Short mmCIF file of C-alpha atoms in Angstrom, two decimals:
data_model
loop_
_atom_site.label_atom_id
_atom_site.label_comp_id
_atom_site.label_asym_id
_atom_site.label_seq_id
_atom_site.Cartn_x
_atom_site.Cartn_y
_atom_site.Cartn_z
CA THR T 125 -0.35 0.21 0.21
CA THR T 126 1.14 3.19 -0.59
CA VAL T 127 0.10 6.28 1.18
CA GLY T 128 1.50 9.96 1.14
CA THR T 129 2.06 12.97 -0.94
CA GLY T 130 5.10 14.20 -3.21
CA GLU T 131 6.62 17.07 -1.12
CA SER T 132 8.75 19.94 -2.52
CA THR T 133 10.94 22.34 -1.15
CA LYS T 134 13.25 25.09 -2.53
CA PHE T 135 15.71 25.02 0.49
CA LEU T 136 18.36 22.74 -0.68
CA VAL T 137 21.23 24.71 -1.93
CA GLY T 138 23.69 23.17 -4.46
CA GLY T 139 25.51 20.25 -3.72
CA ALA T 140 24.85 16.21 -3.11
CA TYR T 141 22.38 14.75 -1.04
CA THR T 142 21.01 11.65 0.65
CA VAL T 143 17.38 11.37 1.05
CA THR T 144 15.55 9.43 3.12
CA ALA T 145 11.86 9.09 4.65
CA HIS T 146 10.88 8.44 8.09
CA TYR T 147 7.32 7.10 8.87
CA THR T 148 6.93 7.58 12.53
CA GLY T 149 4.33 4.67 13.00
CA ASP T 150 1.06 4.67 14.24
CA GLY T 151 -0.97 2.24 16.83
CA THR T 152 -1.16 -0.43 14.16
CA PHE T 153 1.99 -0.09 12.11
CA GLY T 154 5.88 0.15 13.34
CA ALA T 155 7.92 3.12 12.48
CA SER T 156 10.53 2.52 9.57
CA ASP T 157 13.04 4.17 7.15
CA SER T 158 13.61 4.48 3.70
CA PRO T 159 16.80 3.52 1.87
CA GLY T 160 18.42 6.81 0.90
CA VAL T 161 17.77 8.07 -2.51
CA SER T 162 21.18 10.45 -3.81
CA VAL T 163 20.34 13.75 -5.38
CA THR T 164 22.43 16.34 -6.31
CA VAL T 165 21.80 19.98 -6.21
CA ASN T 166 23.06 22.35 -9.00
CA PRO T 167 24.84 25.41 -7.60
CA GLU T 168 22.21 28.43 -7.81
CA SER T 169 23.26 31.90 -8.52
CA SER T 170 23.92 34.32 -5.80
CA ARG T 171 23.62 37.52 -4.83
CA THR T 172 26.33 39.77 -3.11
CA SER T 173 25.80 42.85 -1.37
CA LEU T 174 27.88 45.85 0.29
CA SER T 175 26.67 47.78 2.38
CA LEU T 176 28.08 50.78 4.92
CA ALA T 177 26.76 50.36 8.23
CA GLY T 178 28.70 53.79 9.40
CA ALA T 179 31.83 54.57 11.16
CA LEU T 180 32.83 53.89 14.92
CA ASP T 181 33.29 56.86 17.35
CA PRO T 182 36.82 55.35 18.75
CA THR T 183 35.58 57.41 22.29
CA THR T 184 32.18 55.97 22.65
CA PHE T 185 32.41 53.28 20.35
CA ASN T 186 28.80 54.32 18.72
CA LEU T 187 27.97 54.09 15.18
CA VAL T 188 27.87 57.57 13.56
CA SER T 189 26.89 58.67 9.82
CA SER T 190 30.36 60.28 9.28
CA THR T 191 32.73 58.69 7.36
CA ALA T 192 35.94 61.32 8.42
CA TYR T 193 39.34 60.59 8.22
CA GLY T 194 40.35 57.83 11.04
CA LEU T 195 36.98 56.98 11.74
CA PRO T 196 36.93 53.23 11.39
CA ASP T 197 34.00 52.49 8.88
CA LEU T 198 31.63 49.43 9.46
CA LEU T 199 31.06 47.68 5.83
CA ARG T 200 29.12 44.63 5.62
CA ILE T 201 29.09 42.07 2.84
CA ASP T 202 26.20 39.59 2.54
CA VAL T 203 25.59 36.40 -0.15
CA VAL T 204 22.43 35.37 -0.59
CA GLY T 205 21.25 32.34 -2.97
CA THR T 206 18.71 34.03 -5.44
CA ALA T 207 16.76 31.19 -6.01
CA SER T 208 16.42 29.96 -2.25
CA GLY T 209 17.01 33.18 -0.37
CA GLU T 210 19.32 31.36 2.08
CA GLU T 211 22.30 32.72 3.44
CA THR T 212 24.69 29.68 3.86
CA ALA T 213 27.37 30.76 1.46
CA THR T 214 30.93 29.78 2.45
CA GLY T 215 34.24 30.99 1.36
CA THR T 216 35.77 34.33 0.61
CA VAL T 217 35.20 37.48 -0.27
CA THR T 218 37.65 39.73 -2.23
CA VAL T 219 36.76 43.33 -1.79
CA THR T 220 38.65 46.35 -3.67
CA ASP T 221 38.61 49.68 -3.24
CA ASN T 222 39.16 52.00 -6.28
CA ASN T 223 40.25 48.55 -8.07
CA VAL T 224 42.69 47.82 -5.45
CA ALA T 225 42.79 44.95 -3.13
CA PHE T 226 41.60 46.13 0.31
CA GLY T 227 44.11 45.76 2.78
CA GLY T 228 46.74 44.45 0.41
CA THR T 229 44.98 40.82 0.87
CA GLY T 230 41.30 41.20 -0.24
CA CYS T 231 39.68 41.02 3.11
CA CYS T 232 37.12 38.62 4.28
CA ALA T 233 35.77 35.13 5.33
CA LEU T 234 32.44 34.47 5.50
CA ASN T 235 31.27 33.39 8.96
CA SER T 236 28.61 30.72 9.51
CA GLU T 237 25.46 33.07 8.75
CA GLY T 238 26.72 33.75 5.29
CA TYR T 239 27.83 37.59 5.80
CA SER T 240 30.85 39.30 6.69
CA GLU T 241 31.90 42.55 7.88
CA ALA T 242 35.14 44.92 7.29
CA GLN T 243 36.32 47.59 9.38
CA PRO T 244 38.92 49.31 7.23
CA GLY T 245 39.83 51.78 10.08
CA LEU T 246 40.93 49.00 12.15
CA SER T 247 43.02 46.27 9.37
CA SER T 248 46.00 46.24 8.02
CA ILE T 249 46.11 49.69 6.50
CA SER T 250 45.60 52.35 9.13
CA THR T 251 42.72 54.40 7.69
CA LEU T 252 40.77 55.11 4.48
CA SER T 253 42.59 58.29 3.25
CA VAL T 254 40.81 61.71 2.27
CA GLY T 255 38.48 61.80 -0.60
CA ALA T 256 36.12 59.47 -3.19
CA HIS T 257 35.96 55.99 -2.65
CA SER T 258 34.73 52.97 -4.70
CA PHE T 259 34.21 49.39 -2.91
CA VAL T 260 33.47 46.38 -4.66
CA ALA T 261 32.82 42.62 -2.81
CA SER T 262 32.83 39.82 -5.21
CA TYR T 263 32.22 36.17 -3.87
CA ALA T 264 34.33 33.26 -5.26
CA GLY T 265 31.66 30.72 -5.12
CA ASP T 266 31.35 27.44 -3.67
CA ALA T 267 29.59 23.91 -3.77
CA GLY T 268 26.42 25.72 -3.23
CA TYR T 269 26.36 28.78 -4.93
CA LEU T 270 28.27 30.71 -8.15
CA ALA T 271 29.90 33.41 -8.05
CA SER T 272 28.64 37.04 -8.01
CA ALA T 273 29.89 40.49 -7.70
CA SER T 274 28.55 43.47 -5.65
CA SER T 275 27.18 46.68 -6.96
CA PRO T 276 29.86 49.50 -6.44
CA LEU T 277 29.37 51.15 -3.15
CA ALA T 278 30.96 54.69 -3.61
CA PHE T 279 31.26 57.21 -0.98
CA THR T 280 33.54 60.46 0.37
CA VAL T 281 35.53 60.30 3.31
CA THR T 282 36.17 63.72 4.44
CA ALA T 283 38.63 65.73 6.57
CA ALA T 284 38.45 64.47 10.17
CA PRO T 285 37.40 67.38 12.58
CA THR T 286 40.00 69.30 15.09
CA THR T 287 39.65 71.61 17.96
CA VAL T 288 42.65 73.67 19.12
CA SER T 289 43.54 75.17 22.36
CA VAL T 290 46.27 77.77 23.44
CA SER T 291 48.15 78.27 26.58
CA SER T 292 50.67 80.89 27.83
CA SER T 293 54.12 80.35 29.79
CA SER T 294 53.01 83.37 31.81
CA THR T 295 49.68 85.69 31.65
CA THR T 296 51.48 88.79 32.89
CA VAL T 297 54.86 89.55 31.74
CA ALA T 298 56.85 93.14 31.64
CA PRO T 299 57.35 94.99 28.19
CA GLY T 300 59.65 93.40 25.85
CA SER T 301 59.90 89.98 27.46
CA GLY T 302 59.10 86.74 25.85
CA VAL T 303 56.38 84.78 26.68
CA THR T 304 55.76 81.00 25.21
CA LEU T 305 52.54 80.28 23.65
CA THR T 306 51.44 76.71 23.21
CA ALA T 307 48.81 75.47 20.83
CA THR T 308 47.39 71.86 21.21
CA VAL T 309 45.32 70.39 18.02
CA GLY T 310 43.02 67.45 19.21
CA THR T 311 41.13 65.01 17.16
CA ASP T 312 39.15 62.02 17.48
CA SER T 313 40.75 60.47 14.31
CA ILE T 314 42.82 57.32 14.94
CA GLY T 315 44.81 57.97 11.52
CA ALA T 316 47.74 59.73 11.34
CA GLY T 317 48.07 62.62 13.50
CA PRO T 318 47.63 66.55 12.38
CA GLY T 319 50.29 68.29 10.82
CA GLY T 320 50.15 72.07 8.99
CA THR T 321 50.76 75.10 10.63
CA VAL T 322 48.92 76.73 13.58
CA THR T 323 48.69 80.81 13.54
CA PHE T 324 48.45 82.71 16.76
CA PHE T 325 46.31 85.99 16.88
CA ALA T 326 46.23 88.77 19.58
CA ASN T 327 43.00 90.56 19.11
CA GLY T 328 42.67 89.42 15.74
CA THR T 329 45.86 90.22 14.43
CA ALA T 330 48.42 87.50 13.36
CA ILE T 331 51.89 87.39 15.86
CA THR T 332 53.32 84.18 14.86
CA THR T 333 53.03 80.92 13.27
CA GLY T 334 54.23 77.44 14.37
CA THR T 335 54.32 74.39 12.86
CA VAL T 336 52.25 71.39 14.36
CA THR T 337 54.64 68.42 15.62
#
């Protein structure tokens, strides 16, 4: 006696499977298991996406929308099966920035959930340079998913904000005496420190210029 109906599923990603059926039994008939049937599912096409989650403020560790120099930008890479919608891809994703391999090696391995997060400001390159960037993620494929590449993700890194304070070696000096002025330039950037010059003003008139070291 044959009892039952055919079942279908789209959640098997590419690969080789041994499919069996298990009958749980009832009050009259005992449980049983079928012999295995070999089924091979061809790799399905994949969709790779790349998104910018924001930047990590190194002081508060909160995400901020700024992409200023020296703030670690958080990039997220997802690989999803176009037919199944499953995010179980394995392997590596090569990431380029302006057509150059990110970090010198290409970046990232997918985790067990089929995605990866890259932190440019915390990687082997100290930080992203000021200016235009265009990231592309290319997935190499595996037994279940075919290779795919993301659309370019373009954004601009702006100059890091700074603060400046000034102090004097003395608040009261005799006419003709010297005084040492010290300017301190501060920033939350974790990149290379500020350079350039600082100009000191007295009542709005420039009196001297120093080099930031």
